[in-house]
Amino acid sequence: GEDVEQSLFLSVREGDSSVINCTYTDSSSTYLYWYKQEPGAGLQLLTYIFSNMDMKQDQRLTVLLNKKDKHLSLRIADTQTGDSAIYFCADASGGSYIPTFGRGTSLIVHP
Amino acid sequence: KAGVTQTPRYLIKTRGQQVTLSCSPISGHRSVSWYQQTPGQGLQFLFEYFSETQRNKGNFPGRFSGRQFSNSRSEMNVSTLELGDSALYLCASTPLGQGAEKLFFGSGTQLSVL
Protein backbone atom coordinates (compact mmCIF):
# COMPACT_ATOMS: atom_id res chain seq x y z
CA GLY A 1 0.00 0.00 0.00
CA GLU A 2 0.98 3.63 -0.30
CA ASP A 3 -0.99 5.80 2.09
CA VAL A 4 -3.96 5.11 4.34
CA GLU A 5 -5.89 7.89 6.07
CA GLN A 6 -8.49 7.73 8.81
CA SER A 7 -9.97 10.14 11.31
CA LEU A 8 -8.35 10.06 14.73
CA PHE A 9 -11.33 10.05 17.07
CA LEU A 10 -14.95 8.91 17.19
CA SER A 11 -17.29 9.15 20.16
CA VAL A 12 -20.61 7.32 20.26
CA ARG A 13 -23.28 6.43 22.76
CA GLU A 14 -23.70 2.85 23.88
CA GLY A 15 -26.27 1.08 21.74
CA ASP A 16 -25.78 3.36 18.74
CA SER A 17 -23.99 2.34 15.54
CA SER A 18 -20.40 3.41 14.95
CA VAL A 19 -19.00 4.11 11.52
CA ILE A 20 -15.24 4.40 11.09
CA ASN A 21 -14.04 5.64 7.72
CA CYS A 22 -10.79 5.12 5.87
CA THR A 23 -9.35 6.18 2.52
CA TYR A 24 -6.41 4.65 0.72
CA THR A 25 -4.39 5.64 -2.30
CA ASP A 26 -2.93 2.41 -3.67
CA SER A 27 -5.06 1.39 -6.65
CA SER A 28 -3.42 -2.05 -6.65
CA SER A 29 -4.62 -2.84 -3.13
CA THR A 30 -6.01 -6.33 -3.14
CA TYR A 31 -6.91 -6.78 0.49
CA LEU A 32 -8.24 -4.25 2.98
CA TYR A 33 -8.24 -4.94 6.68
CA TRP A 34 -9.65 -3.72 9.93
CA TYR A 35 -7.67 -4.34 13.10
CA LYS A 36 -8.60 -3.59 16.70
CA GLN A 37 -6.17 -2.62 19.44
CA GLU A 38 -7.35 -2.67 23.03
CA PRO A 39 -5.37 -0.81 25.72
CA GLY A 40 -2.08 -2.50 26.48
CA ALA A 41 -2.48 -5.07 23.75
CA GLY A 42 -1.30 -5.73 20.24
CA LEU A 43 -3.45 -5.58 17.12
CA GLN A 44 -6.13 -8.14 16.49
CA LEU A 45 -7.56 -8.74 13.03
CA LEU A 46 -11.30 -8.01 13.05
CA THR A 47 -12.18 -8.60 9.44
CA TYR A 48 -10.91 -8.14 5.92
CA ILE A 49 -12.36 -7.73 2.46
CA PHE A 50 -11.10 -8.51 -1.01
CA SER A 51 -11.00 -5.60 -3.42
CA ASN A 52 -13.52 -7.29 -5.74
CA MET A 53 -16.18 -7.21 -3.02
CA ASP A 54 -18.47 -4.31 -2.10
CA MET A 55 -19.62 -5.46 1.29
CA LYS A 56 -18.89 -8.02 3.94
CA GLN A 57 -20.94 -8.66 7.05
CA ASP A 58 -19.80 -10.55 10.12
CA GLN A 59 -22.20 -10.44 13.07
CA ARG A 60 -22.20 -6.82 14.32
CA LEU A 61 -19.55 -5.75 11.84
CA THR A 62 -20.25 -4.51 8.32
CA VAL A 63 -17.47 -3.50 5.96
CA LEU A 64 -18.28 -1.38 2.93
CA LEU A 65 -15.80 -0.84 0.11
CA ASN A 66 -16.09 1.80 -2.59
CA LYS A 67 -13.22 0.92 -4.86
CA LYS A 68 -13.85 3.82 -7.23
CA ASP A 69 -13.40 6.34 -4.42
CA LYS A 70 -10.88 4.16 -2.55
CA HIS A 71 -13.02 4.42 0.54
CA LEU A 72 -13.47 1.76 3.20
CA SER A 73 -15.76 1.87 6.21
CA LEU A 74 -16.40 -0.27 9.25
CA ARG A 75 -19.82 -0.18 10.84
CA ILE A 76 -20.28 -1.60 14.33
CA ALA A 77 -23.93 -2.17 15.19
CA ASP A 78 -25.19 -1.84 18.77
CA THR A 79 -21.85 -0.49 19.98
CA GLN A 80 -20.88 -1.57 23.49
CA THR A 81 -18.40 -0.15 26.00
CA GLY A 82 -16.20 -3.17 25.27
CA ASP A 83 -15.82 -1.89 21.72
CA SER A 84 -13.83 1.07 22.99
CA ALA A 85 -10.44 0.67 21.35
CA ILE A 86 -8.27 1.93 18.53
CA TYR A 87 -9.33 0.68 15.10
CA PHE A 88 -6.77 0.49 12.32
CA CYS A 89 -7.50 0.35 8.64
CA ALA A 90 -4.81 -1.31 6.49
CA ASP A 91 -4.27 -2.33 2.90
CA ALA A 92 -2.00 -4.76 1.13
CA SER A 93 -1.29 -5.66 -2.47
CA GLY A 94 -1.34 -9.16 -3.88
CA GLY A 95 -0.17 -11.74 -1.39
CA SER A 96 1.79 -9.23 0.63
CA TYR A 97 1.80 -9.82 4.34
CA ILE A 98 3.17 -6.35 4.97
CA PRO A 99 0.11 -4.12 5.15
CA THR A 100 0.21 -0.34 5.25
CA PHE A 101 -1.65 0.93 8.27
CA GLY A 102 -3.58 4.10 8.92
CA ARG A 103 -2.90 6.01 12.12
CA GLY A 104 -5.87 4.47 13.85
CA THR A 105 -9.24 5.79 15.03
CA SER A 106 -9.86 5.91 18.77
CA LEU A 107 -13.43 4.83 19.38
CA ILE A 108 -14.87 6.01 22.68
CA VAL A 109 -18.18 4.52 23.76
CA HIS A 110 -19.97 6.32 26.56
CA PRO A 111 -23.07 5.22 28.45
CA LYS B 1 -1.47 -22.68 20.99
CA ALA B 2 0.58 -19.88 22.55
CA GLY B 3 0.42 -16.49 20.87
CA VAL B 4 3.22 -14.18 19.86
CA THR B 5 5.34 -13.40 22.90
CA GLN B 6 7.36 -10.24 23.27
CA THR B 7 9.82 -9.49 26.05
CA PRO B 8 10.33 -7.38 27.94
CA ARG B 9 6.96 -5.70 28.28
CA TYR B 10 8.43 -2.36 29.36
CA LEU B 11 11.87 -0.81 29.04
CA ILE B 12 13.32 2.49 30.18
CA LYS B 13 16.61 3.59 28.66
CA THR B 14 18.58 6.79 28.37
CA ARG B 15 19.76 8.53 25.25
CA GLY B 16 22.83 6.98 23.68
CA GLN B 17 22.21 3.51 25.08
CA GLN B 18 21.27 0.51 23.01
CA VAL B 19 18.41 -1.92 23.48
CA THR B 20 17.47 -5.41 22.36
CA LEU B 21 13.87 -6.58 22.10
CA SER B 22 12.81 -10.18 21.72
CA CYS B 23 9.92 -11.85 19.90
CA SER B 24 8.85 -15.49 19.90
CA PRO B 25 6.39 -16.23 17.08
CA ILE B 26 3.51 -18.65 17.16
CA SER B 27 4.75 -22.20 16.80
CA GLY B 28 5.07 -23.07 13.12
CA HIS B 29 5.17 -19.46 11.95
CA ARG B 30 8.33 -18.71 10.04
CA SER B 31 7.89 -15.05 9.17
CA VAL B 32 8.37 -12.33 11.77
CA SER B 33 7.73 -8.63 11.18
CA TRP B 34 8.46 -5.66 13.41
CA TYR B 35 6.49 -2.42 13.64
CA GLN B 36 6.98 0.82 15.52
CA GLN B 37 3.85 2.47 16.90
CA THR B 38 3.82 6.10 18.00
CA PRO B 39 0.88 8.48 18.54
CA GLY B 40 2.16 10.84 15.86
CA GLN B 41 3.15 8.39 13.11
CA GLY B 42 0.87 5.48 13.80
CA LEU B 43 2.15 2.03 12.86
CA GLN B 44 5.27 1.94 10.74
CA PHE B 45 6.91 -1.15 9.28
CA LEU B 46 10.51 -1.77 10.37
CA PHE B 47 11.55 -5.08 8.80
CA GLU B 48 10.51 -8.65 8.13
CA TYR B 49 12.48 -11.85 8.51
CA PHE B 50 11.94 -15.28 7.08
CA SER B 51 14.24 -18.28 7.53
CA GLU B 52 16.87 -16.10 9.21
CA THR B 53 16.97 -13.69 6.26
CA GLN B 54 15.71 -10.14 6.12
CA ARG B 55 13.27 -10.07 3.21
CA ASN B 56 11.75 -6.62 3.54
CA LYS B 57 12.83 -3.41 5.17
CA GLY B 58 11.03 -0.21 6.01
CA ASN B 59 12.37 3.31 5.93
CA PHE B 60 14.29 3.45 9.20
CA PRO B 61 17.92 4.43 9.86
CA GLY B 62 20.64 1.83 10.23
CA ARG B 63 20.50 2.18 14.02
CA PHE B 64 17.55 -0.20 13.80
CA SER B 65 18.56 -3.77 13.06
CA GLY B 66 17.24 -7.23 13.61
CA ARG B 67 17.89 -10.88 13.20
CA GLN B 68 16.08 -14.17 13.24
CA PHE B 69 17.29 -17.42 14.70
CA SER B 70 16.86 -20.95 13.37
CA ASN B 71 13.89 -21.50 15.72
CA SER B 72 12.19 -18.44 14.14
CA ARG B 73 12.60 -16.32 17.27
CA SER B 74 13.58 -12.79 16.39
CA GLU B 75 15.35 -9.90 18.05
CA MET B 76 15.54 -6.27 17.10
CA ASN B 77 18.24 -3.90 18.26
CA VAL B 78 18.28 -0.15 18.42
CA SER B 79 21.66 1.46 18.95
CA THR B 80 22.44 5.01 20.09
CA LEU B 81 18.93 5.60 21.33
CA GLU B 82 17.24 8.93 20.68
CA LEU B 83 14.25 10.46 22.45
CA GLY B 84 12.21 9.94 19.30
CA ASP B 85 12.70 6.18 19.56
CA SER B 86 10.21 6.10 22.44
CA ALA B 87 7.42 3.94 21.11
CA LEU B 88 5.54 0.69 21.33
CA TYR B 89 7.39 -1.92 19.30
CA LEU B 90 5.15 -4.64 17.94
CA CYS B 91 6.13 -7.97 16.54
CA ALA B 92 3.87 -10.02 14.28
CA SER B 93 4.20 -13.50 12.87
CA THR B 94 2.59 -15.29 9.97
CA PRO B 95 2.77 -18.79 8.56
CA LEU B 96 4.66 -19.48 5.38
CA GLY B 97 3.03 -18.08 2.29
CA GLN B 98 0.10 -16.48 4.04
CA GLY B 99 -1.21 -12.98 3.55
CA ALA B 100 -1.83 -10.32 6.15
CA GLU B 101 -5.11 -12.01 7.10
CA LYS B 102 -2.89 -14.44 8.92
CA LEU B 103 -0.82 -11.79 10.69
CA PHE B 104 -0.79 -12.26 14.45
CA PHE B 105 0.55 -9.55 16.74
CA GLY B 106 2.20 -9.68 20.14
CA SER B 107 1.33 -7.22 22.89
CA GLY B 108 4.45 -5.20 22.25
CA THR B 109 7.38 -3.76 24.14
CA GLN B 110 6.89 -0.21 25.40
CA LEU B 111 10.23 1.58 25.14
CA SER B 112 10.76 4.88 26.89
CA VAL B 113 13.94 6.83 26.18
CA LEU B 114 14.81 9.50 28.73
PDB file of C-alpha atoms in Angstrom:
ATOM      1  CA  GLY A   1       0.000   0.000   0.000  1.00  0.00           C
ATOM      2  CA  GLU A   2       0.979   3.626  -0.304  1.00  0.00           C
ATOM      3  CA  ASP A   3      -0.990   5.796   2.087  1.00  0.00           C
ATOM      4  CA  VAL A   4      -3.961   5.109   4.340  1.00  0.00           C
ATOM      5  CA  GLU A   5      -5.891   7.886   6.073  1.00  0.00           C
ATOM      6  CA  GLN A   6      -8.489   7.728   8.809  1.00  0.00           C
ATOM      7  CA  SER A   7      -9.966  10.143  11.305  1.00  0.00           C
ATOM      8  CA  LEU A   8      -8.352  10.064  14.730  1.00  0.00           C
ATOM      9  CA  PHE A   9     -11.333  10.050  17.073  1.00  0.00           C
ATOM     10  CA  LEU A  10     -14.949   8.912  17.194  1.00  0.00           C
ATOM     11  CA  SER A  11     -17.291   9.154  20.157  1.00  0.00           C
ATOM     12  CA  VAL A  12     -20.614   7.316  20.258  1.00  0.00           C
ATOM     13  CA  ARG A  13     -23.281   6.431  22.762  1.00  0.00           C
ATOM     14  CA  GLU A  14     -23.701   2.855  23.882  1.00  0.00           C
ATOM     15  CA  GLY A  15     -26.267   1.076  21.739  1.00  0.00           C
ATOM     16  CA  ASP A  16     -25.777   3.358  18.739  1.00  0.00           C
ATOM     17  CA  SER A  17     -23.995   2.344  15.545  1.00  0.00           C
ATOM     18  CA  SER A  18     -20.404   3.413  14.949  1.00  0.00           C
ATOM     19  CA  VAL A  19     -18.998   4.108  11.521  1.00  0.00           C
ATOM     20  CA  ILE A  20     -15.243   4.398  11.090  1.00  0.00           C
ATOM     21  CA  ASN A  21     -14.042   5.635   7.725  1.00  0.00           C
ATOM     22  CA  CYS A  22     -10.792   5.120   5.867  1.00  0.00           C
ATOM     23  CA  THR A  23      -9.346   6.178   2.519  1.00  0.00           C
ATOM     24  CA  TYR A  24      -6.415   4.645   0.719  1.00  0.00           C
ATOM     25  CA  THR A  25      -4.388   5.635  -2.302  1.00  0.00           C
ATOM     26  CA  ASP A  26      -2.933   2.407  -3.668  1.00  0.00           C
ATOM     27  CA  SER A  27      -5.064   1.390  -6.650  1.00  0.00           C
ATOM     28  CA  SER A  28      -3.420  -2.048  -6.649  1.00  0.00           C
ATOM     29  CA  SER A  29      -4.622  -2.841  -3.129  1.00  0.00           C
ATOM     30  CA  THR A  30      -6.011  -6.330  -3.141  1.00  0.00           C
ATOM     31  CA  TYR A  31      -6.908  -6.782   0.490  1.00  0.00           C
ATOM     32  CA  LEU A  32      -8.243  -4.252   2.979  1.00  0.00           C
ATOM     33  CA  TYR A  33      -8.235  -4.937   6.675  1.00  0.00           C
ATOM     34  CA  TRP A  34      -9.651  -3.716   9.932  1.00  0.00           C
ATOM     35  CA  TYR A  35      -7.667  -4.340  13.103  1.00  0.00           C
ATOM     36  CA  LYS A  36      -8.600  -3.586  16.697  1.00  0.00           C
ATOM     37  CA  GLN A  37      -6.173  -2.622  19.445  1.00  0.00           C
ATOM     38  CA  GLU A  38      -7.349  -2.667  23.028  1.00  0.00           C
ATOM     39  CA  PRO A  39      -5.370  -0.814  25.723  1.00  0.00           C
ATOM     40  CA  GLY A  40      -2.082  -2.497  26.483  1.00  0.00           C
ATOM     41  CA  ALA A  41      -2.481  -5.074  23.751  1.00  0.00           C
ATOM     42  CA  GLY A  42      -1.301  -5.732  20.236  1.00  0.00           C
ATOM     43  CA  LEU A  43      -3.446  -5.576  17.121  1.00  0.00           C
ATOM     44  CA  GLN A  44      -6.128  -8.144  16.493  1.00  0.00           C
ATOM     45  CA  LEU A  45      -7.556  -8.742  13.031  1.00  0.00           C
ATOM     46  CA  LEU A  46     -11.295  -8.015  13.046  1.00  0.00           C
ATOM     47  CA  THR A  47     -12.176  -8.603   9.441  1.00  0.00           C
ATOM     48  CA  TYR A  48     -10.907  -8.139   5.923  1.00  0.00           C
ATOM     49  CA  ILE A  49     -12.358  -7.729   2.464  1.00  0.00           C
ATOM     50  CA  PHE A  50     -11.097  -8.514  -1.005  1.00  0.00           C
ATOM     51  CA  SER A  51     -11.001  -5.603  -3.418  1.00  0.00           C
ATOM     52  CA  ASN A  52     -13.523  -7.293  -5.738  1.00  0.00           C
ATOM     53  CA  MET A  53     -16.183  -7.206  -3.019  1.00  0.00           C
ATOM     54  CA  ASP A  54     -18.474  -4.309  -2.095  1.00  0.00           C
ATOM     55  CA  MET A  55     -19.616  -5.458   1.290  1.00  0.00           C
ATOM     56  CA  LYS A  56     -18.885  -8.021   3.942  1.00  0.00           C
ATOM     57  CA  GLN A  57     -20.942  -8.661   7.046  1.00  0.00           C
ATOM     58  CA  ASP A  58     -19.798 -10.547  10.118  1.00  0.00           C
ATOM     59  CA  GLN A  59     -22.196 -10.441  13.072  1.00  0.00           C
ATOM     60  CA  ARG A  60     -22.198  -6.823  14.315  1.00  0.00           C
ATOM     61  CA  LEU A  61     -19.548  -5.749  11.837  1.00  0.00           C
ATOM     62  CA  THR A  62     -20.252  -4.512   8.321  1.00  0.00           C
ATOM     63  CA  VAL A  63     -17.466  -3.503   5.957  1.00  0.00           C
ATOM     64  CA  LEU A  64     -18.276  -1.384   2.928  1.00  0.00           C
ATOM     65  CA  LEU A  65     -15.798  -0.838   0.109  1.00  0.00           C
ATOM     66  CA  ASN A  66     -16.093   1.804  -2.588  1.00  0.00           C
ATOM     67  CA  LYS A  67     -13.217   0.921  -4.858  1.00  0.00           C
ATOM     68  CA  LYS A  68     -13.849   3.820  -7.230  1.00  0.00           C
ATOM     69  CA  ASP A  69     -13.403   6.335  -4.422  1.00  0.00           C
ATOM     70  CA  LYS A  70     -10.877   4.158  -2.552  1.00  0.00           C
ATOM     71  CA  HIS A  71     -13.022   4.421   0.543  1.00  0.00           C
ATOM     72  CA  LEU A  72     -13.472   1.764   3.201  1.00  0.00           C
ATOM     73  CA  SER A  73     -15.762   1.871   6.206  1.00  0.00           C
ATOM     74  CA  LEU A  74     -16.400  -0.266   9.252  1.00  0.00           C
ATOM     75  CA  ARG A  75     -19.817  -0.179  10.843  1.00  0.00           C
ATOM     76  CA  ILE A  76     -20.281  -1.604  14.330  1.00  0.00           C
ATOM     77  CA  ALA A  77     -23.930  -2.165  15.194  1.00  0.00           C
ATOM     78  CA  ASP A  78     -25.186  -1.837  18.770  1.00  0.00           C
ATOM     79  CA  THR A  79     -21.855  -0.487  19.984  1.00  0.00           C
ATOM     80  CA  GLN A  80     -20.879  -1.574  23.489  1.00  0.00           C
ATOM     81  CA  THR A  81     -18.404  -0.153  25.996  1.00  0.00           C
ATOM     82  CA  GLY A  82     -16.205  -3.174  25.274  1.00  0.00           C
ATOM     83  CA  ASP A  83     -15.825  -1.894  21.717  1.00  0.00           C
ATOM     84  CA  SER A  84     -13.825   1.075  22.993  1.00  0.00           C
ATOM     85  CA  ALA A  85     -10.440   0.667  21.355  1.00  0.00           C
ATOM     86  CA  ILE A  86      -8.274   1.932  18.528  1.00  0.00           C
ATOM     87  CA  TYR A  87      -9.329   0.682  15.101  1.00  0.00           C
ATOM     88  CA  PHE A  88      -6.769   0.494  12.317  1.00  0.00           C
ATOM     89  CA  CYS A  89      -7.502   0.345   8.636  1.00  0.00           C
ATOM     90  CA  ALA A  90      -4.813  -1.307   6.489  1.00  0.00           C
ATOM     91  CA  ASP A  91      -4.273  -2.327   2.899  1.00  0.00           C
ATOM     92  CA  ALA A  92      -2.000  -4.760   1.129  1.00  0.00           C
ATOM     93  CA  SER A  93      -1.292  -5.658  -2.469  1.00  0.00           C
ATOM     94  CA  GLY A  94      -1.341  -9.163  -3.881  1.00  0.00           C
ATOM     95  CA  GLY A  95      -0.175 -11.742  -1.387  1.00  0.00           C
ATOM     96  CA  SER A  96       1.792  -9.231   0.629  1.00  0.00           C
ATOM     97  CA  TYR A  97       1.799  -9.820   4.343  1.00  0.00           C
ATOM     98  CA  ILE A  98       3.173  -6.353   4.973  1.00  0.00           C
ATOM     99  CA  PRO A  99       0.114  -4.122   5.149  1.00  0.00           C
ATOM    100  CA  THR A 100       0.208  -0.344   5.252  1.00  0.00           C
ATOM    101  CA  PHE A 101      -1.646   0.926   8.275  1.00  0.00           C
ATOM    102  CA  GLY A 102      -3.581   4.099   8.920  1.00  0.00           C
ATOM    103  CA  ARG A 103      -2.897   6.014  12.117  1.00  0.00           C
ATOM    104  CA  GLY A 104      -5.874   4.467  13.852  1.00  0.00           C
ATOM    105  CA  THR A 105      -9.239   5.788  15.032  1.00  0.00           C
ATOM    106  CA  SER A 106      -9.855   5.913  18.768  1.00  0.00           C
ATOM    107  CA  LEU A 107     -13.432   4.832  19.381  1.00  0.00           C
ATOM    108  CA  ILE A 108     -14.867   6.008  22.680  1.00  0.00           C
ATOM    109  CA  VAL A 109     -18.176   4.521  23.756  1.00  0.00           C
ATOM    110  CA  HIS A 110     -19.968   6.317  26.555  1.00  0.00           C
ATOM    111  CA  PRO A 111     -23.070   5.220  28.452  1.00  0.00           C
TER     112      PRO A 111
ATOM    113  CA  LYS B   1      -1.468 -22.677  20.993  1.00  0.00           C
ATOM    114  CA  ALA B   2       0.583 -19.878  22.551  1.00  0.00           C
ATOM    115  CA  GLY B   3       0.415 -16.489  20.870  1.00  0.00           C
ATOM    116  CA  VAL B   4       3.224 -14.179  19.857  1.00  0.00           C
ATOM    117  CA  THR B   5       5.336 -13.404  22.899  1.00  0.00           C
ATOM    118  CA  GLN B   6       7.357 -10.245  23.270  1.00  0.00           C
ATOM    119  CA  THR B   7       9.821  -9.487  26.048  1.00  0.00           C
ATOM    120  CA  PRO B   8      10.330  -7.377  27.945  1.00  0.00           C
ATOM    121  CA  ARG B   9       6.962  -5.698  28.282  1.00  0.00           C
ATOM    122  CA  TYR B  10       8.431  -2.360  29.361  1.00  0.00           C
ATOM    123  CA  LEU B  11      11.867  -0.808  29.037  1.00  0.00           C
ATOM    124  CA  ILE B  12      13.320   2.487  30.176  1.00  0.00           C
ATOM    125  CA  LYS B  13      16.607   3.587  28.663  1.00  0.00           C
ATOM    126  CA  THR B  14      18.579   6.792  28.368  1.00  0.00           C
ATOM    127  CA  ARG B  15      19.760   8.531  25.246  1.00  0.00           C
ATOM    128  CA  GLY B  16      22.826   6.983  23.676  1.00  0.00           C
ATOM    129  CA  GLN B  17      22.213   3.506  25.080  1.00  0.00           C
ATOM    130  CA  GLN B  18      21.272   0.507  23.011  1.00  0.00           C
ATOM    131  CA  VAL B  19      18.407  -1.924  23.484  1.00  0.00           C
ATOM    132  CA  THR B  20      17.465  -5.408  22.356  1.00  0.00           C
ATOM    133  CA  LEU B  21      13.866  -6.583  22.101  1.00  0.00           C
ATOM    134  CA  SER B  22      12.805 -10.184  21.718  1.00  0.00           C
ATOM    135  CA  CYS B  23       9.924 -11.847  19.899  1.00  0.00           C
ATOM    136  CA  SER B  24       8.852 -15.491  19.903  1.00  0.00           C
ATOM    137  CA  PRO B  25       6.395 -16.226  17.084  1.00  0.00           C
ATOM    138  CA  ILE B  26       3.510 -18.647  17.165  1.00  0.00           C
ATOM    139  CA  SER B  27       4.749 -22.202  16.795  1.00  0.00           C
ATOM    140  CA  GLY B  28       5.068 -23.071  13.117  1.00  0.00           C
ATOM    141  CA  HIS B  29       5.173 -19.458  11.954  1.00  0.00           C
ATOM    142  CA  ARG B  30       8.331 -18.713  10.043  1.00  0.00           C
ATOM    143  CA  SER B  31       7.894 -15.049   9.173  1.00  0.00           C
ATOM    144  CA  VAL B  32       8.367 -12.332  11.772  1.00  0.00           C
ATOM    145  CA  SER B  33       7.728  -8.632  11.182  1.00  0.00           C
ATOM    146  CA  TRP B  34       8.457  -5.658  13.406  1.00  0.00           C
ATOM    147  CA  TYR B  35       6.493  -2.420  13.642  1.00  0.00           C
ATOM    148  CA  GLN B  36       6.983   0.820  15.516  1.00  0.00           C
ATOM    149  CA  GLN B  37       3.854   2.467  16.902  1.00  0.00           C
ATOM    150  CA  THR B  38       3.816   6.101  18.002  1.00  0.00           C
ATOM    151  CA  PRO B  39       0.881   8.481  18.542  1.00  0.00           C
ATOM    152  CA  GLY B  40       2.157  10.839  15.857  1.00  0.00           C
ATOM    153  CA  GLN B  41       3.155   8.395  13.112  1.00  0.00           C
ATOM    154  CA  GLY B  42       0.868   5.475  13.798  1.00  0.00           C
ATOM    155  CA  LEU B  43       2.151   2.028  12.862  1.00  0.00           C
ATOM    156  CA  GLN B  44       5.274   1.938  10.741  1.00  0.00           C
ATOM    157  CA  PHE B  45       6.914  -1.145   9.284  1.00  0.00           C
ATOM    158  CA  LEU B  46      10.508  -1.771  10.366  1.00  0.00           C
ATOM    159  CA  PHE B  47      11.549  -5.080   8.797  1.00  0.00           C
ATOM    160  CA  GLU B  48      10.505  -8.651   8.126  1.00  0.00           C
ATOM    161  CA  TYR B  49      12.484 -11.855   8.514  1.00  0.00           C
ATOM    162  CA  PHE B  50      11.940 -15.284   7.076  1.00  0.00           C
ATOM    163  CA  SER B  51      14.244 -18.277   7.535  1.00  0.00           C
ATOM    164  CA  GLU B  52      16.874 -16.100   9.212  1.00  0.00           C
ATOM    165  CA  THR B  53      16.972 -13.693   6.261  1.00  0.00           C
ATOM    166  CA  GLN B  54      15.711 -10.138   6.118  1.00  0.00           C
ATOM    167  CA  ARG B  55      13.267 -10.072   3.209  1.00  0.00           C
ATOM    168  CA  ASN B  56      11.751  -6.621   3.539  1.00  0.00           C
ATOM    169  CA  LYS B  57      12.834  -3.410   5.173  1.00  0.00           C
ATOM    170  CA  GLY B  58      11.025  -0.207   6.011  1.00  0.00           C
ATOM    171  CA  ASN B  59      12.368   3.312   5.925  1.00  0.00           C
ATOM    172  CA  PHE B  60      14.287   3.454   9.204  1.00  0.00           C
ATOM    173  CA  PRO B  61      17.919   4.429   9.863  1.00  0.00           C
ATOM    174  CA  GLY B  62      20.639   1.829  10.234  1.00  0.00           C
ATOM    175  CA  ARG B  63      20.496   2.175  14.024  1.00  0.00           C
ATOM    176  CA  PHE B  64      17.551  -0.202  13.799  1.00  0.00           C
ATOM    177  CA  SER B  65      18.556  -3.767  13.065  1.00  0.00           C
ATOM    178  CA  GLY B  66      17.235  -7.226  13.614  1.00  0.00           C
ATOM    179  CA  ARG B  67      17.894 -10.878  13.203  1.00  0.00           C
ATOM    180  CA  GLN B  68      16.082 -14.173  13.243  1.00  0.00           C
ATOM    181  CA  PHE B  69      17.289 -17.425  14.702  1.00  0.00           C
ATOM    182  CA  SER B  70      16.862 -20.950  13.373  1.00  0.00           C
ATOM    183  CA  ASN B  71      13.894 -21.504  15.718  1.00  0.00           C
ATOM    184  CA  SER B  72      12.188 -18.443  14.144  1.00  0.00           C
ATOM    185  CA  ARG B  73      12.600 -16.316  17.266  1.00  0.00           C
ATOM    186  CA  SER B  74      13.585 -12.787  16.389  1.00  0.00           C
ATOM    187  CA  GLU B  75      15.352  -9.901  18.047  1.00  0.00           C
ATOM    188  CA  MET B  76      15.542  -6.268  17.105  1.00  0.00           C
ATOM    189  CA  ASN B  77      18.238  -3.898  18.259  1.00  0.00           C
ATOM    190  CA  VAL B  78      18.279  -0.148  18.420  1.00  0.00           C
ATOM    191  CA  SER B  79      21.662   1.463  18.951  1.00  0.00           C
ATOM    192  CA  THR B  80      22.442   5.010  20.087  1.00  0.00           C
ATOM    193  CA  LEU B  81      18.926   5.603  21.334  1.00  0.00           C
ATOM    194  CA  GLU B  82      17.243   8.932  20.679  1.00  0.00           C
ATOM    195  CA  LEU B  83      14.250  10.464  22.448  1.00  0.00           C
ATOM    196  CA  GLY B  84      12.207   9.940  19.305  1.00  0.00           C
ATOM    197  CA  ASP B  85      12.696   6.180  19.563  1.00  0.00           C
ATOM    198  CA  SER B  86      10.213   6.097  22.439  1.00  0.00           C
ATOM    199  CA  ALA B  87       7.415   3.941  21.111  1.00  0.00           C
ATOM    200  CA  LEU B  88       5.536   0.687  21.329  1.00  0.00           C
ATOM    201  CA  TYR B  89       7.390  -1.920  19.298  1.00  0.00           C
ATOM    202  CA  LEU B  90       5.154  -4.637  17.941  1.00  0.00           C
ATOM    203  CA  CYS B  91       6.133  -7.970  16.537  1.00  0.00           C
ATOM    204  CA  ALA B  92       3.875 -10.016  14.281  1.00  0.00           C
ATOM    205  CA  SER B  93       4.199 -13.497  12.867  1.00  0.00           C
ATOM    206  CA  THR B  94       2.587 -15.290   9.969  1.00  0.00           C
ATOM    207  CA  PRO B  95       2.766 -18.795   8.558  1.00  0.00           C
ATOM    208  CA  LEU B  96       4.658 -19.484   5.383  1.00  0.00           C
ATOM    209  CA  GLY B  97       3.027 -18.076   2.287  1.00  0.00           C
ATOM    210  CA  GLN B  98       0.100 -16.480   4.040  1.00  0.00           C
ATOM    211  CA  GLY B  99      -1.206 -12.981   3.550  1.00  0.00           C
ATOM    212  CA  ALA B 100      -1.831 -10.321   6.154  1.00  0.00           C
ATOM    213  CA  GLU B 101      -5.113 -12.012   7.103  1.00  0.00           C
ATOM    214  CA  LYS B 102      -2.887 -14.444   8.916  1.00  0.00           C
ATOM    215  CA  LEU B 103      -0.821 -11.792  10.692  1.00  0.00           C
ATOM    216  CA  PHE B 104      -0.790 -12.256  14.452  1.00  0.00           C
ATOM    217  CA  PHE B 105       0.552  -9.550  16.740  1.00  0.00           C
ATOM    218  CA  GLY B 106       2.197  -9.684  20.137  1.00  0.00           C
ATOM    219  CA  SER B 107       1.326  -7.217  22.894  1.00  0.00           C
ATOM    220  CA  GLY B 108       4.449  -5.197  22.252  1.00  0.00           C
ATOM    221  CA  THR B 109       7.379  -3.764  24.142  1.00  0.00           C
ATOM    222  CA  GLN B 110       6.888  -0.212  25.402  1.00  0.00           C
ATOM    223  CA  LEU B 111      10.230   1.576  25.144  1.00  0.00           C
ATOM    224  CA  SER B 112      10.759   4.882  26.891  1.00  0.00           C
ATOM    225  CA  VAL B 113      13.938   6.825  26.177  1.00  0.00           C
ATOM    226  CA  LEU B 114      14.811   9.501  28.734  1.00  0.00           C
TER     227      LEU B 114
END
